[in-house]
mmCIF file of C-alpha atoms in Angstrom:
data_model
loop_
_atom_site.group_PDB
_atom_site.id
_atom_site.type_symbol
_atom_site.label_atom_id
_atom_site.label_comp_id
_atom_site.label_asym_id
_atom_site.label_seq_id
_atom_site.Cartn_x
_atom_site.Cartn_y
_atom_site.Cartn_z
ATOM 1 C CA MET A 1 103.076 81.621 99.405
ATOM 2 C CA THR A 2 100.530 79.836 97.387
ATOM 3 C CA ARG A 3 97.613 80.179 100.305
ATOM 4 C CA GLU A 4 95.133 83.101 99.711
ATOM 5 C CA ARG A 5 95.698 85.391 102.289
ATOM 6 C CA SER A 6 94.011 88.976 103.009
ATOM 7 C CA PRO A 7 96.530 91.881 103.662
ATOM 8 C CA ARG A 8 94.469 93.101 106.348
ATOM 9 C CA ARG A 9 91.385 92.174 108.466
ATOM 10 C CA LEU A 10 88.242 92.009 106.455
ATOM 11 C CA ARG A 11 85.217 94.420 106.963
ATOM 12 C CA ARG A 12 81.989 92.962 107.730
ATOM 13 C CA ARG A 13 80.024 91.953 105.166
ATOM 14 C CA GLY A 14 64.558 104.137 95.544
ATOM 15 C CA ARG A 15 62.549 105.338 97.973
ATOM 16 C CA ASP A 16 61.596 105.225 101.647
ATOM 17 C CA ALA A 17 59.239 102.116 100.517
ATOM 18 C CA LEU A 18 62.254 100.726 99.192
ATOM 19 C CA THR A 19 64.307 101.141 101.847
ATOM 20 C CA ALA A 20 61.465 99.629 104.390
ATOM 21 C CA VAL A 21 61.117 96.657 102.077
ATOM 22 C CA THR A 22 65.315 96.027 102.016
ATOM 23 C CA LEU A 23 65.053 95.150 105.772
ATOM 24 C CA ALA A 24 61.569 93.557 105.912
ATOM 25 C CA ALA A 25 58.205 94.995 104.488
ATOM 26 C CA MET A 26 54.606 93.697 105.721
ATOM 27 C CA SER A 27 52.359 93.469 102.767
ATOM 28 C CA CYS A 28 48.995 92.439 103.913
ATOM 29 C CA THR A 29 46.790 90.457 101.466
ATOM 30 C CA ALA A 30 43.318 88.908 101.419
ATOM 31 C CA SER A 31 44.883 85.762 103.446
ATOM 32 C CA GLY A 32 46.516 87.785 105.962
ATOM 33 C CA CYS A 33 50.018 89.611 106.063
ATOM 34 C CA VAL A 34 53.477 88.434 104.453
ATOM 35 C CA VAL A 35 56.856 89.478 105.407
ATOM 36 C CA VAL A 36 59.073 89.978 102.987
ATOM 37 C CA HIS A 37 63.009 89.563 103.647
ATOM 38 C CA GLY A 38 65.549 91.600 102.413
ATOM 39 C CA GLU A 39 67.995 88.722 102.282
ATOM 40 C CA ARG A 40 65.731 86.977 99.768
ATOM 41 C CA GLU A 41 63.797 89.404 98.075
ATOM 42 C CA VAL A 42 65.475 90.703 94.477
ATOM 43 C CA LEU A 43 65.751 94.676 94.931
ATOM 44 C CA PRO A 44 67.607 97.671 93.264
ATOM 45 C CA GLY A 45 70.589 98.076 95.839
ATOM 46 C CA ALA A 46 70.222 101.635 95.994
ATOM 47 C CA THR A 47 67.683 104.668 95.169
ATOM 48 C CA ARG A 48 69.565 106.808 92.431
ATOM 49 C CA ALA A 49 68.851 109.762 94.322
ATOM 50 C CA GLU A 50 71.098 107.522 97.070
ATOM 51 C CA ALA A 51 73.832 106.919 94.787
ATOM 52 C CA THR A 52 74.256 110.241 93.712
ATOM 53 C CA LYS A 53 74.683 111.715 97.142
ATOM 54 C CA ALA A 54 77.084 108.838 97.939
ATOM 55 C CA VAL A 55 79.548 109.961 95.150
ATOM 56 C CA ALA A 56 79.770 113.183 96.093
ATOM 57 C CA ALA A 57 80.163 112.277 99.641
ATOM 58 C CA PHE A 58 83.105 109.955 98.674
ATOM 59 C CA THR A 59 84.169 112.764 96.700
ATOM 60 C CA ASP A 60 84.283 115.348 99.117
ATOM 61 C CA ALA A 61 86.196 113.109 101.900
ATOM 62 C CA TYR A 62 88.532 111.672 99.201
ATOM 63 C CA ASN A 63 89.600 115.362 98.520
ATOM 64 C CA LYS A 64 89.880 116.284 101.887
ATOM 65 C CA ALA A 65 92.071 113.316 102.781
ATOM 66 C CA ASP A 66 94.520 114.008 99.843
ATOM 67 C CA LYS A 67 94.880 117.355 100.590
ATOM 68 C CA ALA A 68 95.750 116.901 104.214
ATOM 69 C CA TYR A 69 97.533 113.695 103.415
ATOM 70 C CA ASP A 70 95.475 112.165 106.119
ATOM 71 C CA ARG A 71 93.749 108.566 105.742
ATOM 72 C CA SER A 72 91.613 109.011 108.459
ATOM 73 C CA LEU A 73 89.385 111.593 106.751
ATOM 74 C CA ASP A 74 88.213 109.146 104.101
ATOM 75 C CA ALA A 75 88.807 105.416 105.542
ATOM 76 C CA PRO A 76 84.873 105.693 106.609
ATOM 77 C CA TYR A 77 84.381 105.949 102.742
ATOM 78 C CA VAL A 78 86.856 103.383 100.948
ATOM 79 C CA THR A 79 86.700 99.880 101.666
ATOM 80 C CA GLY A 80 88.564 96.668 100.021
ATOM 81 C CA PRO A 81 91.185 96.747 97.730
ATOM 82 C CA PHE A 82 90.704 100.766 97.309
ATOM 83 C CA ALA A 83 90.923 101.367 100.668
ATOM 84 C CA ASP A 84 94.622 99.453 100.773
ATOM 85 C CA ILE A 85 95.727 101.234 97.580
ATOM 86 C CA ASP A 86 94.514 104.870 98.855
ATOM 87 C CA GLY A 87 95.426 104.402 102.590
ATOM 88 C CA ALA A 88 99.063 103.374 101.599
ATOM 89 C CA ARG A 89 99.254 106.481 99.224
ATOM 90 C CA LEU A 90 98.257 108.970 102.128
ATOM 91 C CA LYS A 91 100.498 107.039 104.686
ATOM 92 C CA ALA A 92 103.381 107.675 102.475
ATOM 93 C CA GLY A 93 102.465 111.272 101.457
ATOM 94 C CA HIS A 94 101.885 112.157 105.042
ATOM 95 C CA VAL A 95 105.646 110.459 106.044
ATOM 96 C CA ASN A 96 107.488 112.971 103.090
ATOM 97 C CA SER A 97 105.073 115.682 103.731
ATOM 98 C CA PRO A 98 103.699 115.802 107.351
ATOM 99 C CA SER A 99 102.280 119.608 106.575
ATOM 100 C CA GLY A 100 100.087 118.328 103.555
ATOM 101 C CA ASN A 101 99.798 117.825 99.924
ATOM 102 C CA ALA A 102 101.047 120.969 98.751
ATOM 103 C CA GLY A 103 100.583 119.911 94.792
ATOM 104 C CA HIS A 104 96.646 118.834 95.655
ATOM 105 C CA VAL A 105 94.419 119.401 92.942
ATOM 106 C CA PRO A 106 90.926 118.734 93.809
ATOM 107 C CA LEU A 107 89.117 115.731 92.049
ATOM 108 C CA LYS A 108 86.072 116.829 90.239
ATOM 109 C CA LEU A 109 83.532 113.561 88.626
ATOM 110 C CA THR A 110 81.197 115.063 85.885
ATOM 111 C CA ASP A 111 79.012 113.363 83.492
ATOM 112 C CA VAL A 112 78.419 110.398 86.177
ATOM 113 C CA LYS A 113 76.300 107.664 84.960
ATOM 114 C CA ILE A 114 74.822 105.355 87.697
ATOM 115 C CA THR A 115 74.063 101.949 87.255
ATOM 116 C CA ILE A 116 72.436 100.036 90.137
ATOM 117 C CA PRO A 117 71.486 96.030 90.071
ATOM 118 C CA ARG A 118 68.899 94.486 91.267
ATOM 119 C CA LYS A 119 69.691 91.870 93.432
ATOM 120 C CA ALA A 120 68.736 89.508 96.616
ATOM 121 C CA GLY A 121 71.061 89.753 99.727
ATOM 122 C CA TRP A 122 73.945 91.757 101.004
ATOM 123 C CA PRO A 123 76.197 93.470 100.117
ATOM 124 C CA ARG A 124 74.212 95.822 97.820
ATOM 125 C CA TRP A 125 76.465 97.807 95.467
ATOM 126 C CA PHE A 126 76.137 99.960 92.117
ATOM 127 C CA VAL A 127 78.443 101.596 89.697
ATOM 128 C CA ALA A 128 79.072 105.023 89.251
ATOM 129 C CA ASP A 129 80.969 106.032 85.389
ATOM 130 C CA ALA A 130 82.043 109.344 85.618
ATOM 131 C CA ARG A 131 84.658 111.661 83.887
ATOM 132 C CA GLY A 132 87.136 112.907 85.748
ATOM 133 C CA ASN A 133 89.500 115.918 85.806
ATOM 134 C CA LYS A 134 92.834 113.609 85.980
ATOM 135 C CA GLY A 135 93.752 110.681 84.408
ATOM 136 C CA ASP A 136 93.458 111.943 80.796
ATOM 137 C CA ASP A 137 90.485 111.074 79.021
ATOM 138 C CA TYR A 138 89.653 107.975 80.804
ATOM 139 C CA ARG A 139 86.295 107.531 82.554
ATOM 140 C CA TRP A 140 86.559 106.532 86.430
ATOM 141 C CA LEU A 141 84.384 103.251 87.196
ATOM 142 C CA LEU A 142 83.707 103.491 91.186
ATOM 143 C CA VAL A 143 82.084 100.653 92.327
ATOM 144 C CA PHE A 144 80.388 101.589 95.969
ATOM 145 C CA THR A 145 79.283 98.491 98.299
ATOM 146 C CA ARG A 146 77.706 98.599 102.065
ATOM 147 C CA GLY A 147 76.931 95.038 104.162
ATOM 148 C CA ASP A 148 73.780 96.153 105.484
ATOM 149 C CA LEU A 149 71.397 99.019 105.812
ATOM 150 C CA GLY A 150 73.109 100.781 108.724
ATOM 151 C CA GLU A 151 76.200 101.200 106.765
ATOM 152 C CA ARG A 152 77.602 104.176 105.239
ATOM 153 C CA TRP A 153 78.320 103.412 101.233
ATOM 154 C CA ARG A 154 81.944 102.938 100.673
ATOM 155 C CA VAL A 155 83.906 102.839 97.642
ATOM 156 C CA ALA A 156 85.705 99.099 97.005
ATOM 157 C CA TYR A 157 87.084 99.146 93.564
ATOM 158 C CA LEU A 158 88.140 102.467 91.438
ATOM 159 C CA THR A 159 89.654 101.878 87.896
ATOM 160 C CA LEU A 160 90.311 104.019 84.937
ATOM 161 C CA VAL A 161 88.952 102.904 81.930
ATOM 162 C CA ALA A 162 88.810 104.295 77.750
ATOM 163 C CA PRO A 163 85.625 105.465 77.215
ATOM 164 C CA ARG A 164 85.412 103.068 73.956
ATOM 165 C CA ASP A 165 85.720 100.052 76.062
ATOM 166 C CA VAL A 166 83.075 100.782 78.729
ATOM 167 C CA PRO A 167 80.507 98.439 78.122
ATOM 168 C CA GLU A 168 76.549 98.794 77.460
ATOM 169 C CA PHE A 169 74.663 97.067 80.794
ATOM 170 C CA LYS A 170 71.586 94.993 80.700
ATOM 171 C CA LYS A 171 68.868 96.755 82.195
ATOM 172 C CA ASP A 172 65.319 96.239 82.708
ATOM 173 C CA ALA A 173 61.981 98.035 81.415
ATOM 174 C CA ASP A 174 62.988 100.342 84.502
ATOM 175 C CA GLY A 175 66.618 100.871 83.998
ATOM 176 C CA TRP A 176 67.842 98.395 86.615
ATOM 177 C CA ALA A 177 70.993 96.399 85.641
ATOM 178 C CA GLU A 178 71.652 93.012 86.405
ATOM 179 C CA ALA A 179 73.730 91.678 88.791
ATOM 180 C CA VAL A 180 75.989 88.047 87.710
ATOM 181 C CA PRO A 181 76.495 85.936 90.493
ATOM 182 C CA ALA A 182 80.343 85.006 91.476
ATOM 183 C CA ARG A 183 79.278 81.404 90.412
ATOM 184 C CA SER A 184 77.618 82.209 87.504
ATOM 185 C CA ALA A 185 77.810 79.683 84.463
ATOM 186 C CA GLY A 186 77.679 80.326 80.613
ATOM 187 C CA LEU A 187 80.977 82.912 80.643
ATOM 188 C CA ALA A 188 84.289 82.270 79.547
ATOM 189 C CA ALA A 189 85.430 82.132 83.428
ATOM 190 C CA GLU A 190 83.437 82.490 86.491
ATOM 191 C CA PRO A 191 83.487 85.521 88.202
ATOM 192 C CA ALA A 192 84.574 83.840 91.481
ATOM 193 C CA GLU A 193 87.566 82.389 89.383
ATOM 194 C CA LEU A 194 88.864 85.098 87.804
ATOM 195 C CA SER A 195 91.565 86.389 90.359
ATOM 196 C CA ARG A 196 92.624 83.011 90.146
ATOM 197 C CA ALA A 197 92.727 82.467 86.382
ATOM 198 C CA TYR A 198 94.446 85.919 86.409
ATOM 199 C CA VAL A 199 97.177 85.371 88.551
ATOM 200 C CA SER A 200 97.887 81.667 87.141
ATOM 201 C CA TYR A 201 98.121 83.336 83.592
ATOM 202 C CA LEU A 202 100.866 86.029 84.789
ATOM 203 C CA LYS A 203 102.532 82.856 86.184
ATOM 204 C CA LYS A 204 102.275 80.749 83.243
ATOM 205 C CA GLY A 205 101.007 82.492 80.521
ATOM 206 C CA GLY A 206 97.894 80.659 78.678
ATOM 207 C CA ASP A 207 94.988 81.807 76.183
ATOM 208 C CA GLY A 208 92.338 82.824 78.373
ATOM 209 C CA PHE A 209 93.235 86.232 78.302
ATOM 210 C CA ALA A 210 92.971 89.016 75.312
ATOM 211 C CA ASP A 211 96.592 90.318 74.679
ATOM 212 C CA GLY A 212 97.087 93.682 76.230
ATOM 213 C CA PRO A 213 98.849 96.449 78.430
ATOM 214 C CA SER A 214 97.838 94.463 81.885
ATOM 215 C CA THR A 215 98.554 90.653 79.872
ATOM 216 C CA SER A 216 100.505 90.191 77.658
ATOM 217 C CA THR A 217 102.242 93.503 77.629
ATOM 218 C CA LEU A 218 102.879 92.940 81.725
ATOM 219 C CA ARG A 219 104.076 89.536 81.253
ATOM 220 C CA ALA A 220 106.921 90.794 78.513
ATOM 221 C CA TYR A 221 108.095 93.403 80.901
ATOM 222 C CA ARG A 222 108.473 91.189 83.656
ATOM 223 C CA ARG A 223 110.553 88.684 81.554
ATOM 224 C CA ASN A 224 112.561 92.062 80.527
ATOM 225 C CA MET A 225 113.143 93.209 84.219
ATOM 226 C CA ALA A 226 113.801 89.394 86.014
ATOM 227 C CA ARG A 227 117.538 89.705 85.610
ATOM 228 C CA LYS A 228 119.281 93.042 84.850
ATOM 229 C CA PRO A 229 123.267 93.374 85.445
ATOM 230 C CA GLY A 230 123.796 92.693 89.208
ATOM 231 C CA LEU A 231 119.664 92.718 90.126
ATOM 232 C CA VAL A 232 117.280 89.871 90.077
ATOM 233 C CA ARG A 233 113.566 90.301 90.445
ATOM 234 C CA GLN A 234 111.240 87.821 91.492
ATOM 235 C CA TYR A 235 107.582 88.062 91.440
ATOM 236 C CA ILE A 236 104.927 86.289 93.243
ATOM 237 C CA ASP A 237 100.795 86.826 92.280
ATOM 238 C CA GLN A 238 98.087 85.574 94.757
ATOM 239 C CA PRO A 239 94.036 85.698 94.113
ATOM 240 C CA LEU A 240 92.166 87.832 96.814
ATOM 241 C CA THR A 241 88.266 86.614 96.552
ATOM 242 C CA ARG A 242 86.744 87.055 100.072
ATOM 243 C CA GLY A 243 85.071 89.696 102.057
ATOM 244 C CA ASP A 244 85.602 93.237 100.980
ATOM 245 C CA TYR A 245 87.820 91.795 98.440
ATOM 246 C CA ALA A 246 84.837 89.654 96.518
ATOM 247 C CA PRO A 247 84.492 89.642 92.604
ATOM 248 C CA LEU A 248 81.651 91.807 91.871
ATOM 249 C CA ALA A 249 79.993 91.515 88.072
ATOM 250 C CA LEU A 250 77.042 93.154 86.219
ATOM 251 C CA ARG A 251 75.648 91.739 83.103
ATOM 252 C CA THR A 252 76.434 93.318 80.148
ATOM 253 C CA ALA A 253 74.126 93.842 77.151
ATOM 254 C CA ASP A 254 75.501 91.124 74.818
ATOM 255 C CA GLY A 255 75.081 88.485 77.505
ATOM 256 C CA GLY A 256 78.613 88.774 78.982
ATOM 257 C CA ALA A 257 79.793 90.802 82.121
ATOM 258 C CA LEU A 258 81.785 93.634 83.561
ATOM 259 C CA VAL A 259 83.779 92.030 86.320
ATOM 260 C CA PHE A 260 85.783 94.107 89.172
ATOM 261 C CA PHE A 261 88.093 91.573 91.169
ATOM 262 C CA THR A 262 91.658 92.081 92.990
ATOM 263 C CA THR A 263 95.045 90.311 93.407
ATOM 264 C CA HIS A 264 97.845 90.619 95.575
ATOM 265 C CA HIS A 265 101.473 90.682 94.550
ATOM 266 C CA TYR A 266 104.940 90.750 95.629
ATOM 267 C CA GLU A 267 108.118 91.827 94.029
ATOM 268 C CA LYS A 268 111.544 90.748 95.275
ATOM 269 C CA GLN A 269 114.673 92.656 94.428
ATOM 270 C CA THR A 270 117.718 90.892 95.324
ATOM 271 C CA ALA A 271 120.862 92.528 94.415
ATOM 272 C CA ALA A 272 124.487 90.609 93.603
ATOM 273 C CA ALA A 273 126.855 89.785 96.241
ATOM 274 C CA GLY A 274 129.158 92.732 96.933
ATOM 275 C CA THR A 275 126.243 95.552 95.457
ATOM 276 C CA SER A 276 123.132 96.603 97.093
ATOM 277 C CA VAL A 277 119.796 97.474 95.617
ATOM 278 C CA PRO A 278 119.115 100.714 93.953
ATOM 279 C CA ALA A 279 117.758 103.637 96.348
ATOM 280 C CA PRO A 280 113.838 103.355 95.752
ATOM 281 C CA SER A 281 111.576 106.686 95.588
ATOM 282 C CA LYS A 282 110.867 108.239 98.671
ATOM 283 C CA ALA A 283 107.238 107.327 98.582
ATOM 284 C CA VAL A 284 108.431 103.401 98.480
ATOM 285 C CA GLN A 285 110.908 104.465 101.634
ATOM 286 C CA ALA A 286 108.184 105.755 103.728
ATOM 287 C CA LEU A 287 106.398 102.412 103.453
ATOM 288 C CA THR A 288 109.601 100.551 104.329
ATOM 289 C CA THR A 289 110.475 98.698 107.193
ATOM 290 C CA GLY A 290 114.036 97.094 108.045
ATOM 291 C CA ASP A 291 116.900 98.552 106.069
ATOM 292 C CA ILE A 292 117.564 97.845 102.597
ATOM 293 C CA HIS A 293 120.865 96.125 101.696
ATOM 294 C CA GLN A 294 120.954 92.916 99.910
ATOM 295 C CA SER A 295 116.957 92.865 98.737
ATOM 296 C CA LEU A 296 113.872 94.863 98.644
ATOM 297 C CA THR A 297 110.461 93.238 98.461
ATOM 298 C CA LEU A 298 107.678 95.338 97.850
ATOM 299 C CA GLU A 299 103.865 94.195 98.170
ATOM 300 C CA SER A 300 101.011 95.648 96.315
ATOM 301 C CA ILE A 301 97.352 95.232 95.713
ATOM 302 C CA ALA A 302 95.881 95.573 92.111
ATOM 303 C CA ASP A 303 92.075 96.246 91.474
ATOM 304 C CA GLU A 304 90.862 95.238 87.829
ATOM 305 C CA VAL A 305 88.312 95.267 85.730
ATOM 306 C CA ALA A 306 87.560 92.899 82.965
ATOM 307 C CA LEU A 307 84.961 92.198 80.442
ATOM 308 C CA ASP A 308 83.940 88.261 80.757
ATOM 309 C CA PRO A 309 82.331 87.149 77.250
ATOM 310 C CA ALA A 310 79.460 84.964 77.070
ATOM 311 C CA GLY A 311 80.182 81.348 76.175
ATOM 312 C CA LYS A 312 83.550 80.662 74.756
ATOM 313 C CA GLY A 313 86.179 83.137 74.255
ATOM 314 C CA LYS A 314 89.142 85.341 75.584
ATOM 315 C CA VAL A 315 88.971 87.488 79.015
ATOM 316 C CA SER A 316 89.546 90.948 78.081
ATOM 317 C CA MET A 317 91.413 93.328 80.823
ATOM 318 C CA LEU A 318 90.063 96.802 80.851
ATOM 319 C CA GLY A 319 91.891 98.522 83.395
ATOM 320 C CA ARG A 320 93.819 97.867 86.069
ATOM 321 C CA VAL A 321 95.249 100.159 89.425
ATOM 322 C CA GLN A 322 98.120 98.472 91.437
ATOM 323 C CA GLY A 323 99.383 100.233 94.539
ATOM 324 C CA LEU A 324 102.330 99.528 96.660
ATOM 325 C CA THR A 325 101.034 99.059 100.279
ATOM 326 C CA ALA A 326 104.042 97.756 102.027
ATOM 327 C CA ALA A 327 107.741 97.198 101.531
ATOM 328 C CA LYS A 328 110.785 95.204 103.569
ATOM 329 C CA GLY A 329 114.297 95.747 103.640
ATOM 330 C CA GLU A 330 117.014 93.051 104.039
#
């Protein structure tokens, strides 16, 4: 399973004047009229008012879906890795509690800071950095994207990051940020290669990533869990880099980049002969096909955010959210 694959079908890829220019603006000069195409013109991805409205719309839909355990209620507002993670969570919740989420606590996002990059072409996107009423004191980083002017803004990435780890972004005189191309040179790792580099690190180790919970600690945990009495665990990690899973990066004030990217994971648990795999939780059972006897394979998606320094150096993983999306018993 070394070839990159998508776990589901990939979806399609500040003012009224700005909106008009995004499609194609006609500006008349002394020599005539010039067509300015949105796919080539470097423009802010959204107006600040539009971004603020998108955050509120997502939060409202997310709360309705969480309360009812109904993934259809926020499906139009999510995409990419977060859609996979959130959709599976809601599916499991509905299986185990068809009447809804008795423990629902509405998500409230405050102190919302919007960062909108200027860029050419689609998708357009922006980052919302907010304080949530869940997840302790961590900041919620949400990446909103859309593939054309007629689409709704959707959350592709949602990660939790310690306040001290949220970097300062490079901005121009008007307050617009800089989007870093996926194939940008001058960084410790190209954003386009970060997903592949990370799964390679999980398998082989190396010195490309700084030590931390999502790197050295995770590798140590896997080594410890690989062989327990009567149970063997095997791990397979794959990059996801295309379509709605493509990495997105913002230039930081120090010349580096904050990169959001996706990975795809499998964990296979195999019991010794004459024994069976320990019974999984109800949430896992709700996403499991087949009968669990000798083995259980867990499939998951993770969205990550990393600080990619300028020049040479180690990439620092700032946040990682991994969610079970499917399981198979044998």
